[in-house]
mmCIF file of C-alpha atoms in Angstrom:
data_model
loop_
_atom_site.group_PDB
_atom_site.id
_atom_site.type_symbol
_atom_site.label_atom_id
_atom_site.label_comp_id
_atom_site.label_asym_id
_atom_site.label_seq_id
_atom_site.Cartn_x
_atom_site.Cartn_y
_atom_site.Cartn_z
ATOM 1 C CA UNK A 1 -10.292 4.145 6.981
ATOM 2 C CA UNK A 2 -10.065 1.182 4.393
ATOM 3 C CA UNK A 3 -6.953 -0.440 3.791
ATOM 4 C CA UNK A 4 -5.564 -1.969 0.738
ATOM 5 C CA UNK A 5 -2.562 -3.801 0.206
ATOM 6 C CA UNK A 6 -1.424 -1.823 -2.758
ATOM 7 C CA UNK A 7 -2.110 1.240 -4.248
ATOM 8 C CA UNK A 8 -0.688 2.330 -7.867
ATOM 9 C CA UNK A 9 -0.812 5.747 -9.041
ATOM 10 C CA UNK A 10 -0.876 6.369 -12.648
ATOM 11 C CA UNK A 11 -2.724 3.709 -15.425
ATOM 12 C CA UNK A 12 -0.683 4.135 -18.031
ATOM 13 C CA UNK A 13 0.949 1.014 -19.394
ATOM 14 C CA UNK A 14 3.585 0.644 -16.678
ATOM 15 C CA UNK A 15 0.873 1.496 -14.275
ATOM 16 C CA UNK A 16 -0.640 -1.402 -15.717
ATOM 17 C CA UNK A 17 1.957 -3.761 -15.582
ATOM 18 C CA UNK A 18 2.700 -2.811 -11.892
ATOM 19 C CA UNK A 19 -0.770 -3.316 -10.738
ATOM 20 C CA UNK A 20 -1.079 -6.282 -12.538
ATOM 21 C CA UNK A 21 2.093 -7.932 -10.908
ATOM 22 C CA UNK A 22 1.024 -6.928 -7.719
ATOM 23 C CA UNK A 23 -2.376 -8.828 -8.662
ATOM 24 C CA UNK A 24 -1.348 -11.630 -9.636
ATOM 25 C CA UNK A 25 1.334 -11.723 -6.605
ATOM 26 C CA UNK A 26 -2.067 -11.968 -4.695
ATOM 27 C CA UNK A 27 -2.538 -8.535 -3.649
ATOM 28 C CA UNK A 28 -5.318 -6.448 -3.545
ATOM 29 C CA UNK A 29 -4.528 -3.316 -5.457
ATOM 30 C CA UNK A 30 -6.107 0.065 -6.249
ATOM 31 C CA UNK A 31 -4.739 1.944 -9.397
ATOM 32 C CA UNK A 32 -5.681 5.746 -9.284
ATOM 33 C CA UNK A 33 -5.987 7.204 -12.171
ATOM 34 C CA UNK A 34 -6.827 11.249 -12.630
ATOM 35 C CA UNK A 35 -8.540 10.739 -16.103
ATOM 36 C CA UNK A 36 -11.900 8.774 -17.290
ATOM 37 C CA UNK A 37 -9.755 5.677 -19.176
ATOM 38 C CA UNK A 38 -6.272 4.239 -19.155
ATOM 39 C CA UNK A 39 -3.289 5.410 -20.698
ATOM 40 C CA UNK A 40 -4.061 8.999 -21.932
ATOM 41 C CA UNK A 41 -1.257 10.455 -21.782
ATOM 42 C CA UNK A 42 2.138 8.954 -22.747
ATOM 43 C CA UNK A 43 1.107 5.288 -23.075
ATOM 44 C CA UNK A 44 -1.719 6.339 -25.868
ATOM 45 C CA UNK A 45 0.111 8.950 -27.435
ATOM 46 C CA UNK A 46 3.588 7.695 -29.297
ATOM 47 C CA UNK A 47 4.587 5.255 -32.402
ATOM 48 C CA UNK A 48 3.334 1.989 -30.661
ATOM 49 C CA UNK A 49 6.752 0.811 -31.530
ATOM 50 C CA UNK A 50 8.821 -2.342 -29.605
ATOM 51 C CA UNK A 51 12.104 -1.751 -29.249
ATOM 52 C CA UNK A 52 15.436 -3.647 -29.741
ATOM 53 C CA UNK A 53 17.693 -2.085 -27.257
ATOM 54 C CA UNK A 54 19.686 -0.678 -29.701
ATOM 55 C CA UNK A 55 20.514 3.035 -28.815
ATOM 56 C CA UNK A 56 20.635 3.619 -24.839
ATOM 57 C CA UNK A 57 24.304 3.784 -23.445
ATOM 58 C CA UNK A 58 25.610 0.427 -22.431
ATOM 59 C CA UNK A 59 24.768 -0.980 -18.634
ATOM 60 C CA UNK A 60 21.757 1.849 -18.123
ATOM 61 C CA UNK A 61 18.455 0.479 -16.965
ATOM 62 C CA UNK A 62 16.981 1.516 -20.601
ATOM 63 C CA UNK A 63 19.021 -0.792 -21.974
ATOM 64 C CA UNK A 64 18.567 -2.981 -19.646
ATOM 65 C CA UNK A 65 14.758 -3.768 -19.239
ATOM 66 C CA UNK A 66 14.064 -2.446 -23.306
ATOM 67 C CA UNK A 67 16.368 -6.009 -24.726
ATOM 68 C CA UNK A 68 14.035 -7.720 -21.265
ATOM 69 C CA UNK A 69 11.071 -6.392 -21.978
ATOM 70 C CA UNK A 70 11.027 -6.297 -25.609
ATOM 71 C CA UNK A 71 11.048 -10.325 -25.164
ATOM 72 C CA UNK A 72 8.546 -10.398 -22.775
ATOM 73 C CA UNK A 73 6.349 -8.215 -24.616
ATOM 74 C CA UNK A 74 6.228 -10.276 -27.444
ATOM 75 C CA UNK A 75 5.690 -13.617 -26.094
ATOM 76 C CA UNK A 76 2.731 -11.942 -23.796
ATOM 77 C CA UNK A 77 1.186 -10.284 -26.905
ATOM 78 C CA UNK A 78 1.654 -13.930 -28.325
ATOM 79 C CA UNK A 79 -0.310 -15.295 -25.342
ATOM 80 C CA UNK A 80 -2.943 -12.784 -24.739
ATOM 81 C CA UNK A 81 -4.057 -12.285 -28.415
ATOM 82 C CA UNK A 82 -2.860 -8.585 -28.590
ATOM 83 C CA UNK A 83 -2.078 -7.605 -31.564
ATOM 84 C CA UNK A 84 1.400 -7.092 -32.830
ATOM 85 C CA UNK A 85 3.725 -7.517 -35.733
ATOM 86 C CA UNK A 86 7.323 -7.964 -35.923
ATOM 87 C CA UNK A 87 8.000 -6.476 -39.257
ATOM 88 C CA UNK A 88 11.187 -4.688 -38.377
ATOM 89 C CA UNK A 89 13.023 -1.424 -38.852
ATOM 90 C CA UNK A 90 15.825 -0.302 -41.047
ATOM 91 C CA UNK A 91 18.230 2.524 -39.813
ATOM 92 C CA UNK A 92 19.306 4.483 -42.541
ATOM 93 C CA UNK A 93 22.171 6.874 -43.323
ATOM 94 C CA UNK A 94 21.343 9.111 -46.005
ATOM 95 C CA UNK A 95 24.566 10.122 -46.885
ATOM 96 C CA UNK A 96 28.636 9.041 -46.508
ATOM 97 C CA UNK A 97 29.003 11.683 -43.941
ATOM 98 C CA UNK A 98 26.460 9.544 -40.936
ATOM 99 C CA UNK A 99 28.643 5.935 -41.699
ATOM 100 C CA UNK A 100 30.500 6.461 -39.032
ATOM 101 C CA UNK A 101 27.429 7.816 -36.899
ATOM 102 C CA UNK A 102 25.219 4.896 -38.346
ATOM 103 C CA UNK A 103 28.494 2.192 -37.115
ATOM 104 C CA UNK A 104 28.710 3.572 -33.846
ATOM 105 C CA UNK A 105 24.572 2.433 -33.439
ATOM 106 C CA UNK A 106 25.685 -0.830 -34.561
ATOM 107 C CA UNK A 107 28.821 -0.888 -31.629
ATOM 108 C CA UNK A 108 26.114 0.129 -29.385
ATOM 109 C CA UNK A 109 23.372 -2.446 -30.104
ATOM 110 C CA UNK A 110 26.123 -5.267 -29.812
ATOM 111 C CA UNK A 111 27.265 -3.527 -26.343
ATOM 112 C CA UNK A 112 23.611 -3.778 -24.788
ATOM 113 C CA UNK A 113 23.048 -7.450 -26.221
ATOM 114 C CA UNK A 114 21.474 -6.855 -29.400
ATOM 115 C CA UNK A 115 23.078 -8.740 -31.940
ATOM 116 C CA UNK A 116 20.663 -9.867 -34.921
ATOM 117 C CA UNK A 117 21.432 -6.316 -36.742
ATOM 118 C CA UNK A 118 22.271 -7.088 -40.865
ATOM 119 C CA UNK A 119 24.183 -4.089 -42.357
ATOM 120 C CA UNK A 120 22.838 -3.109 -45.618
ATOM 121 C CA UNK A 121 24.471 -2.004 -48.306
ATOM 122 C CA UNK A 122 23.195 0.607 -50.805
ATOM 123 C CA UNK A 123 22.162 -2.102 -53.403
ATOM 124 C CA UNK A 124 20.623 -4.381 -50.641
ATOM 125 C CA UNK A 125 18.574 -1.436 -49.267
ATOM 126 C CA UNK A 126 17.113 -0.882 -52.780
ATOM 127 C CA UNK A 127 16.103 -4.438 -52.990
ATOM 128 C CA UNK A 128 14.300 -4.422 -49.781
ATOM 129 C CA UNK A 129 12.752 -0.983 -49.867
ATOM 130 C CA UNK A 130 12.750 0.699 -53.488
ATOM 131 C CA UNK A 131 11.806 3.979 -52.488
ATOM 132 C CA UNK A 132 14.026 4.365 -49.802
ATOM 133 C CA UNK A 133 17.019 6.745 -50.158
ATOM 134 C CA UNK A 134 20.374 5.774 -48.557
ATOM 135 C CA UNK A 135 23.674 4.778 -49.059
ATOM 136 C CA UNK A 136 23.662 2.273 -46.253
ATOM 137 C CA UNK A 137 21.900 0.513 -43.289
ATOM 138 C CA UNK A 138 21.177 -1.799 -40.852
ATOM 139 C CA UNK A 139 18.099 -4.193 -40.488
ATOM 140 C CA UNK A 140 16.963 -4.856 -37.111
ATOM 141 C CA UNK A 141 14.865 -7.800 -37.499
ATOM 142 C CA UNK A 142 13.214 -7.670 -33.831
ATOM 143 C CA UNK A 143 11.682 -3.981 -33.612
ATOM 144 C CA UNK A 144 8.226 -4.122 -34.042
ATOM 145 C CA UNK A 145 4.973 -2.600 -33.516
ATOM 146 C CA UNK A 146 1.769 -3.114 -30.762
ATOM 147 C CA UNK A 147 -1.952 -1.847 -30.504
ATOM 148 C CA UNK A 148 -0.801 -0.049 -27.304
ATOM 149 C CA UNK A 149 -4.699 0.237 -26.124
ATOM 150 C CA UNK A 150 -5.463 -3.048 -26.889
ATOM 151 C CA UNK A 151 -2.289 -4.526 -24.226
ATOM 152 C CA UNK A 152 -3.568 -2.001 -21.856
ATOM 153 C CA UNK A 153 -6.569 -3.747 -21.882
ATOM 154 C CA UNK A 154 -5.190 -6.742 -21.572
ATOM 155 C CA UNK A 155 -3.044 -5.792 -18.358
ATOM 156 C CA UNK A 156 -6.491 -3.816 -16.851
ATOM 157 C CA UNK A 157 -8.168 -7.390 -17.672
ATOM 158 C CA UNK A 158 -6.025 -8.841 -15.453
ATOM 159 C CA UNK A 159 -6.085 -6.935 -12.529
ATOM 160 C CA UNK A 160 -9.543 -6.515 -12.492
ATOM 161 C CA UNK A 161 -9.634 -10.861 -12.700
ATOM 162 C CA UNK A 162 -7.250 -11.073 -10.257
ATOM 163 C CA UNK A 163 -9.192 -8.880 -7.691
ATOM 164 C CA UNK A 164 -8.023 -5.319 -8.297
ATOM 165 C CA UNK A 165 -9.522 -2.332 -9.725
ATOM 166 C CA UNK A 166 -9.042 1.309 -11.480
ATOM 167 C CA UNK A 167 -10.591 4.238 -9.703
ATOM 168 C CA UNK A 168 -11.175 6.799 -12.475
ATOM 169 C CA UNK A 169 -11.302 10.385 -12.002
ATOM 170 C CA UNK A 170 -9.512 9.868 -9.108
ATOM 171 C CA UNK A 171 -6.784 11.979 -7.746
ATOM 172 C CA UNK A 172 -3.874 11.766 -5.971
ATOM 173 C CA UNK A 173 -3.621 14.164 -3.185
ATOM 174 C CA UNK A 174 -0.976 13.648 -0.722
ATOM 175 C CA UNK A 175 0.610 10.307 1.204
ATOM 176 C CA UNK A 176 1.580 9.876 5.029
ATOM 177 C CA UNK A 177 3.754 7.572 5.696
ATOM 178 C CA UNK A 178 2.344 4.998 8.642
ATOM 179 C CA UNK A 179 4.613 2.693 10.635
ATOM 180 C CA UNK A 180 3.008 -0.020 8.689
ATOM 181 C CA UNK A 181 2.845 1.643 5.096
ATOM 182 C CA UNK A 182 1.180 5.212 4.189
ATOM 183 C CA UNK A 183 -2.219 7.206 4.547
ATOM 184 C CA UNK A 184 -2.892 7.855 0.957
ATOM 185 C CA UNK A 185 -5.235 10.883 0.158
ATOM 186 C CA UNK A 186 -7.406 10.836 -2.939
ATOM 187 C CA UNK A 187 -9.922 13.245 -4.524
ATOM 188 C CA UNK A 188 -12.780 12.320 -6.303
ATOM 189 C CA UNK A 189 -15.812 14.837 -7.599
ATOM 190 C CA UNK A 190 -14.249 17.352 -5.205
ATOM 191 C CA UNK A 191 -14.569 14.905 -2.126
ATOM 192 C CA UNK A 192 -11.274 13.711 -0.080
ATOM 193 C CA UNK A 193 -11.284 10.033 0.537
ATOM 194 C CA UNK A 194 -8.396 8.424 2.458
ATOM 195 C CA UNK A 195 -7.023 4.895 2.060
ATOM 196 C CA UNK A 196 -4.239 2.742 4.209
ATOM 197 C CA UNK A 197 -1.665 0.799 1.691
ATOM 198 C CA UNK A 198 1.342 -1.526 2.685
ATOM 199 C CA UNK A 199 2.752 -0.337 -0.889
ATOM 200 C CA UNK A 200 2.207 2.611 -3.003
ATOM 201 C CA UNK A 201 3.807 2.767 -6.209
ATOM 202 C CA UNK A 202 4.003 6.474 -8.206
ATOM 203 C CA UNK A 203 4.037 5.155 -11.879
ATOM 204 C CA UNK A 204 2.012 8.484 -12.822
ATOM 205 C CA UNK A 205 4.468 9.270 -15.665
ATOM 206 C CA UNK A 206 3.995 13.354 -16.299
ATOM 207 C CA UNK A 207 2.971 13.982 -13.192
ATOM 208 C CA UNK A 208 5.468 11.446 -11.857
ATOM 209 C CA UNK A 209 7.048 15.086 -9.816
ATOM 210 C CA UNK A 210 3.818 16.065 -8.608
ATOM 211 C CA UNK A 211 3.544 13.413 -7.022
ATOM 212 C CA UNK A 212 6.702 12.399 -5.297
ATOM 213 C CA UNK A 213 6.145 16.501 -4.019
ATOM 214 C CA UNK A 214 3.443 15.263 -2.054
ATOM 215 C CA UNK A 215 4.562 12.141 -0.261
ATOM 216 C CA UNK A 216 5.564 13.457 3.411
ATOM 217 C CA UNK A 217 8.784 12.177 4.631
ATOM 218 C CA UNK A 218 10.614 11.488 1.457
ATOM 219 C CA UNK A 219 13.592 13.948 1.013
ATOM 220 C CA UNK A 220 13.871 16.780 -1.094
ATOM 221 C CA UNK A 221 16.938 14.464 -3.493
ATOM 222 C CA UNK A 222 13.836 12.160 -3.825
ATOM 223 C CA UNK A 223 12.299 13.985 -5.473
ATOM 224 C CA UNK A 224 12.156 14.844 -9.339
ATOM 225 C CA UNK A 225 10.945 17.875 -12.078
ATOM 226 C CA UNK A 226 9.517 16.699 -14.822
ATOM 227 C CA UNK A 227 10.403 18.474 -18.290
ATOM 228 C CA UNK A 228 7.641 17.937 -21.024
ATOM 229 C CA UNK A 229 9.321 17.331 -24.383
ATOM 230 C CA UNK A 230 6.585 17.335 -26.936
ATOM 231 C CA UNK A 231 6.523 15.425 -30.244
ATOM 232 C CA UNK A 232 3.877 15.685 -33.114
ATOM 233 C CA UNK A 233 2.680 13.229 -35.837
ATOM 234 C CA UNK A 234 1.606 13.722 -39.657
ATOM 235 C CA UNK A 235 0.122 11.129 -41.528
ATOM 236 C CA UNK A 236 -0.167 10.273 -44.969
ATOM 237 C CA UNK A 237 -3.267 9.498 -46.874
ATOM 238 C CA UNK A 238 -3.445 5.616 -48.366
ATOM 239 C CA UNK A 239 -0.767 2.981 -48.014
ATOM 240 C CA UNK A 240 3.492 4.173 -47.966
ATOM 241 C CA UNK A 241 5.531 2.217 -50.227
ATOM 242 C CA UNK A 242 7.493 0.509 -47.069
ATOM 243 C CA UNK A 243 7.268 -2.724 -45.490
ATOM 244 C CA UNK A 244 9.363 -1.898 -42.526
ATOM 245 C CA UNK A 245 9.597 0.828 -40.093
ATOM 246 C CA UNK A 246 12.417 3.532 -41.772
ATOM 247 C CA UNK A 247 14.365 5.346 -38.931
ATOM 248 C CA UNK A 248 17.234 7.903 -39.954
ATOM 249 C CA UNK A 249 20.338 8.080 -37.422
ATOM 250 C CA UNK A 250 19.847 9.159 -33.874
ATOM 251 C CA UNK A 251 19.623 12.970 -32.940
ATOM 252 C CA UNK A 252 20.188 14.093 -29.496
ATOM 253 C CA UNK A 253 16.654 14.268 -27.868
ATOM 254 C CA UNK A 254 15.321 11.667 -29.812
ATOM 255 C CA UNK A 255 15.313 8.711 -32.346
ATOM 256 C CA UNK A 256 14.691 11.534 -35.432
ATOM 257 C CA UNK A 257 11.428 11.869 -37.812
ATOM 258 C CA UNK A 258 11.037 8.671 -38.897
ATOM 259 C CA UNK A 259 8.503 6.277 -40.481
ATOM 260 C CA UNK A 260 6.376 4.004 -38.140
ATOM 261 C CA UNK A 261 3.324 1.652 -39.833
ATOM 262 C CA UNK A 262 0.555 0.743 -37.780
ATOM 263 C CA UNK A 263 -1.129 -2.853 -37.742
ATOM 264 C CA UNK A 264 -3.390 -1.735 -40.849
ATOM 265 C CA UNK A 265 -0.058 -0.534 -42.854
ATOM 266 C CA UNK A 266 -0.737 3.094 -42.764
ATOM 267 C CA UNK A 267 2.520 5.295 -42.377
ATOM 268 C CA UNK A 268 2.804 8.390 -39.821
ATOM 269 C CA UNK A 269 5.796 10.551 -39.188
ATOM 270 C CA UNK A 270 7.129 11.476 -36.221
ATOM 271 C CA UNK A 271 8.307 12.770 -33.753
ATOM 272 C CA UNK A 272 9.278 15.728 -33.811
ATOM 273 C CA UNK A 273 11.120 17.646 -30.755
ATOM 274 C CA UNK A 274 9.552 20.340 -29.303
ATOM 275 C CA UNK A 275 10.077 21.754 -25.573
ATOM 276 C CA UNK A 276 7.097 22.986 -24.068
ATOM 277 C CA UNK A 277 6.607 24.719 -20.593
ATOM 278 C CA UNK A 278 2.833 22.733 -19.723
ATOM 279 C CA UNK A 279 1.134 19.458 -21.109
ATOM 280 C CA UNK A 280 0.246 20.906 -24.448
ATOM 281 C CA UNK A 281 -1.231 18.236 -27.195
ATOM 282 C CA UNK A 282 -2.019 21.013 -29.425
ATOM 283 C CA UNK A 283 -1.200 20.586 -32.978
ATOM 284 C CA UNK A 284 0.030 23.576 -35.266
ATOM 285 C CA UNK A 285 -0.175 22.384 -38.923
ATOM 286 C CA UNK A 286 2.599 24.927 -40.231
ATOM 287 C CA UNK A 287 5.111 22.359 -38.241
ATOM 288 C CA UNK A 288 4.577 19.880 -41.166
ATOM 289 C CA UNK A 289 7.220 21.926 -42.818
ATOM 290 C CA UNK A 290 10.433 20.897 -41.032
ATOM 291 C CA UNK A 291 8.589 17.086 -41.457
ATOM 292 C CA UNK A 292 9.016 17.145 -45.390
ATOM 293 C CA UNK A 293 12.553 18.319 -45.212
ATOM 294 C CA UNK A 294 13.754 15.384 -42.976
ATOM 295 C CA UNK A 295 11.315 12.866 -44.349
ATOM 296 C CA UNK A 296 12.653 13.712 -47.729
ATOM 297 C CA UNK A 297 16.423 12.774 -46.674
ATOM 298 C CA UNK A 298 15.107 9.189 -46.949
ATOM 299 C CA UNK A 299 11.825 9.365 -49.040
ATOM 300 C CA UNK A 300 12.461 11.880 -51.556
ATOM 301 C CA UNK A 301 8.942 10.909 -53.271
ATOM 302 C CA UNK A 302 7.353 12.712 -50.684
ATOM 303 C CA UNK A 303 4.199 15.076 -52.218
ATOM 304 C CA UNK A 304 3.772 18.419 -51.576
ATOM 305 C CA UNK A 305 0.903 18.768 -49.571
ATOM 306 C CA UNK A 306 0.344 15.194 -48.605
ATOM 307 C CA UNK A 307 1.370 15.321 -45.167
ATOM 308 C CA UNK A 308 -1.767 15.975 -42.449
ATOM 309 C CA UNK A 309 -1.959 16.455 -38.684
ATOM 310 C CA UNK A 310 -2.501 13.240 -36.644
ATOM 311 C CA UNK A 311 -1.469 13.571 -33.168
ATOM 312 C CA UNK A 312 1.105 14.909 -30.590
ATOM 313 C CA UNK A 313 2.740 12.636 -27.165
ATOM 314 C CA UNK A 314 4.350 14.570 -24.606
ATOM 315 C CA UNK A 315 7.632 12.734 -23.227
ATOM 316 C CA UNK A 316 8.222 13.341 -19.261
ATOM 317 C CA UNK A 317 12.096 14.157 -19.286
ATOM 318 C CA UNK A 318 14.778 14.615 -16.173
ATOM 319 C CA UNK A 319 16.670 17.048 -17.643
ATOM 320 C CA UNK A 320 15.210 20.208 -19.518
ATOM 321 C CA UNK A 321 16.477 20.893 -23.122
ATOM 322 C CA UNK A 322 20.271 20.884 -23.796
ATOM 323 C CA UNK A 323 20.722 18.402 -20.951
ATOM 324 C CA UNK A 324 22.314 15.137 -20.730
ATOM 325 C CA UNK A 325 20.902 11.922 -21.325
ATOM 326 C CA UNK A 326 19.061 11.034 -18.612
ATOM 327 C CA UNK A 327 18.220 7.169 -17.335
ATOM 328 C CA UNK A 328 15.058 5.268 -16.315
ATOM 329 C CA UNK A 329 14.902 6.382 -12.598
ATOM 330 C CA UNK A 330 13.819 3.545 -10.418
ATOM 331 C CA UNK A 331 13.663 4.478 -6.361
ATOM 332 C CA UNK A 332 12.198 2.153 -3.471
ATOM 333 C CA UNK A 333 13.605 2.091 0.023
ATOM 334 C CA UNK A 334 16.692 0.871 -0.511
ATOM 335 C CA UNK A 335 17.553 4.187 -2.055
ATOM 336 C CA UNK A 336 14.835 6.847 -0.487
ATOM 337 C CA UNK A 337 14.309 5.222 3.346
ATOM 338 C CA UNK A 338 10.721 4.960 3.133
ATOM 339 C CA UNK A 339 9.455 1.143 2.776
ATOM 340 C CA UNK A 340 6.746 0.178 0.639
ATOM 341 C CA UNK A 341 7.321 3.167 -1.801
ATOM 342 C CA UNK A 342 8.534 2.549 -5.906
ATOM 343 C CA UNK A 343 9.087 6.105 -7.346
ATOM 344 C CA UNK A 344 9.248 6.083 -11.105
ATOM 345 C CA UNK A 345 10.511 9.035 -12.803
ATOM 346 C CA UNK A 346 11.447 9.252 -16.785
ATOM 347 C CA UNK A 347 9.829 6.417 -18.126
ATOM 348 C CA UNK A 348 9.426 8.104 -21.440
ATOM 349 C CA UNK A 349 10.244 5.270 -25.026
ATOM 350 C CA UNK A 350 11.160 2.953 -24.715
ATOM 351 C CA UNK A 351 8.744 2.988 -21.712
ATOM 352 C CA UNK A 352 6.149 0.934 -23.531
ATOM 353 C CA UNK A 353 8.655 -1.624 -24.580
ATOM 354 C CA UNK A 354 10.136 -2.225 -20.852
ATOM 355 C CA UNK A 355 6.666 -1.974 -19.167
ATOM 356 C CA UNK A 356 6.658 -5.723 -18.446
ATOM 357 C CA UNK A 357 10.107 -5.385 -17.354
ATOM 358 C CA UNK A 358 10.235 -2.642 -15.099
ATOM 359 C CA UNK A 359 7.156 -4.455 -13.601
ATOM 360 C CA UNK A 360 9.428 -7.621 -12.604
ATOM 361 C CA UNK A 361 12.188 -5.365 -11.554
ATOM 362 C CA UNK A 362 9.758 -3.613 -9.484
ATOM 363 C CA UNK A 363 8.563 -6.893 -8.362
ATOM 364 C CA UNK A 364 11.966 -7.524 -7.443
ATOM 365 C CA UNK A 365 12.642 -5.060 -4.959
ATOM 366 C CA UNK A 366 9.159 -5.786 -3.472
ATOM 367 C CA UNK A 367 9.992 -9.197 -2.967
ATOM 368 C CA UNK A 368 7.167 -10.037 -5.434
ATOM 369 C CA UNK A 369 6.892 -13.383 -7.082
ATOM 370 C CA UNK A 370 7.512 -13.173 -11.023
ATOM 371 C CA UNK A 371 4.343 -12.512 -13.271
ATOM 372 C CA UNK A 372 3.661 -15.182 -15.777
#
């Protein structure tokens, strides 16, 4: 049986960033990933967005490793070449009766660190962004937005320099844990392979439950479900007359309908919440109807008609719908018993923000050196 010092189960973008910690702490790692490419699931399929920090409850790990990462995402996109902009967002209360909801984000952002939010006034927000509707604001100068599959590339560059690789259409089957690590079982075209590992990491995001099921000798409390929240996207033809990304206060499952831009200025709304039973990325156009009533809150100018299916992103949630707020859910042995095993459970947004972050914290409880 071949050994390896690391194996990594999932290549989405925290994957990624694990693999590529381990790789450059001199490792030799082996990502499995089920599908033919990276991040096709959550990491490909949400508003390429980096966060502030500025709505996850004060001391959680979300806030945490977003107001981390979010810094350390930027100044790696600065040094890799990956393409990014820092336009910044405006959160927007469309009417007298969210001022107190739209103050409480602002006591929140402060609480986790975040402290470069300008309020707006109704005047100010028609100077910035004439065809935005609200009666106030805030700015937050630091959200921005990434070409997610072009920093997944990036990160699978690295690993792949640094010695490691991705085994596509490969499977995770089942672990055994070894008194020097675990027997990892994999499936590939049908045929069970086996593989020793020192450290196996289960960063496979959806399937994130799945797979903690089938790692022997970790306890039932150890484990997780995984509740699929979906959200889908509309775009709009030609350019939207906004420079910044337009967010409307907070709703419970999510950050609301609101206006992202991608790196070519192109608007898209989403997402929307919907609760689904299986991975479902299965558009229904007759959704687009609840889109122009919320869009319209803040962008009245919104055409009949001028809304068209883009995309959908399913979220991997701890709690099913109605439940409480849930955080980032980060196990090793110091929690579970079993060394050499990181489970990661709810990385949903700001997932993509933190995945450079939750790779060092990771890193951490490996006793890893820190990634430049």
């Amino acid at each position: 049986m071949d050994r390896v010092d690391a194996v990594v189960v999932g290549a989405g973008v925290v994957g990624l960033a694990a693999a590529r910690q381990l790789a450059l702490a001199g490792h030799e790692v082996v990502v499995l990933e089920r599908e033919g490419l990276i991040g096709s699931h959550t990491s490909s399929r949400n508003s390429e967005v980096i966060h502030a920090g500025i709505y996850y409850p004060q001391g959680s790990a979300k806030a945490a490793l977003c107001v981390r990462g979010k810094e350390m995402l930027y100044e790696y996109c600065r040094s890799r070449h990956v393409p990014h902009s820092r336009l910044g967002k405006i959160i927007v209360a469309t009417d007298e009766s969210q001022i107190e909801q739209l103050e409480g984000v602002r006591e929140k952002a402060a609480a986790n660190g975040v402290e470069d939010l300008e309020f707006l006034d109704k005047a100010r927000l028609g100077e910035m962004e004439p065809a935005l509707r609200g009666v106030a604001g805030y700015l937050s100068p630091s959200t921005g937005i990434v070409d997610s599959h072009g920093l997944m590339l990036s990160l699978q560059g690295e690993i792949e320099d640094h010695g490691g690789m991705i085994a596509f259409h490969t499977g995770f089957r089942r672990a055994v844990p070894l008194a020097d690590g675990f027997e990892v079982v994999t499936e590939s075209d049908g045929e069970e392979m086996r593989l020793a590992t020192g450290i196996l990491i289960n960063a496979a995001g959806l399937y994130a439950g799945e797979v903690s099921d089938a790692i022997e000798g970790l306890a039932p409390e150890h484990r997780r479900t995984v509740h699929y929240c979906k959200g889908n996207y509309f775009s709009v033809g030609g350019r939207v007359p906004f420079s910044h990304l337009i967010y409307p206060v907070p709703e419970r499952d999510g950050l609301g309908v609101h206006l992202t831009l991608d790196l070519q200025g192109q608007g898209r709304f989403g997402p929307d919440t919907e609760w689904v039973e299986s991975i479902d990325y299965g558009l229904t156009p007759a959704r687009a109807d609840s889109f122009y009533d919320a869009v319209r809150r803040y962008w009245p100018e919104l055409k009949d008609g001028s809304l068209t299916p883009t995309y959908t992103g399913v979220r991997p949630k701890l709690f099913p719908q109605g439940g409480a707020f849930t955080d980032f859910t980060i196990e090793g042995p110091e929690i579970h018993g079993l060394p050499g095993l990181v489970n990661l459970f709810g990385i949903e947004s700001p997932g993509l923000t933190s995945s450079l972050a939750i790779a060092d914290a990771l890193g951490s409880r490996l006793g890893l050196r820190q990634a430049a």
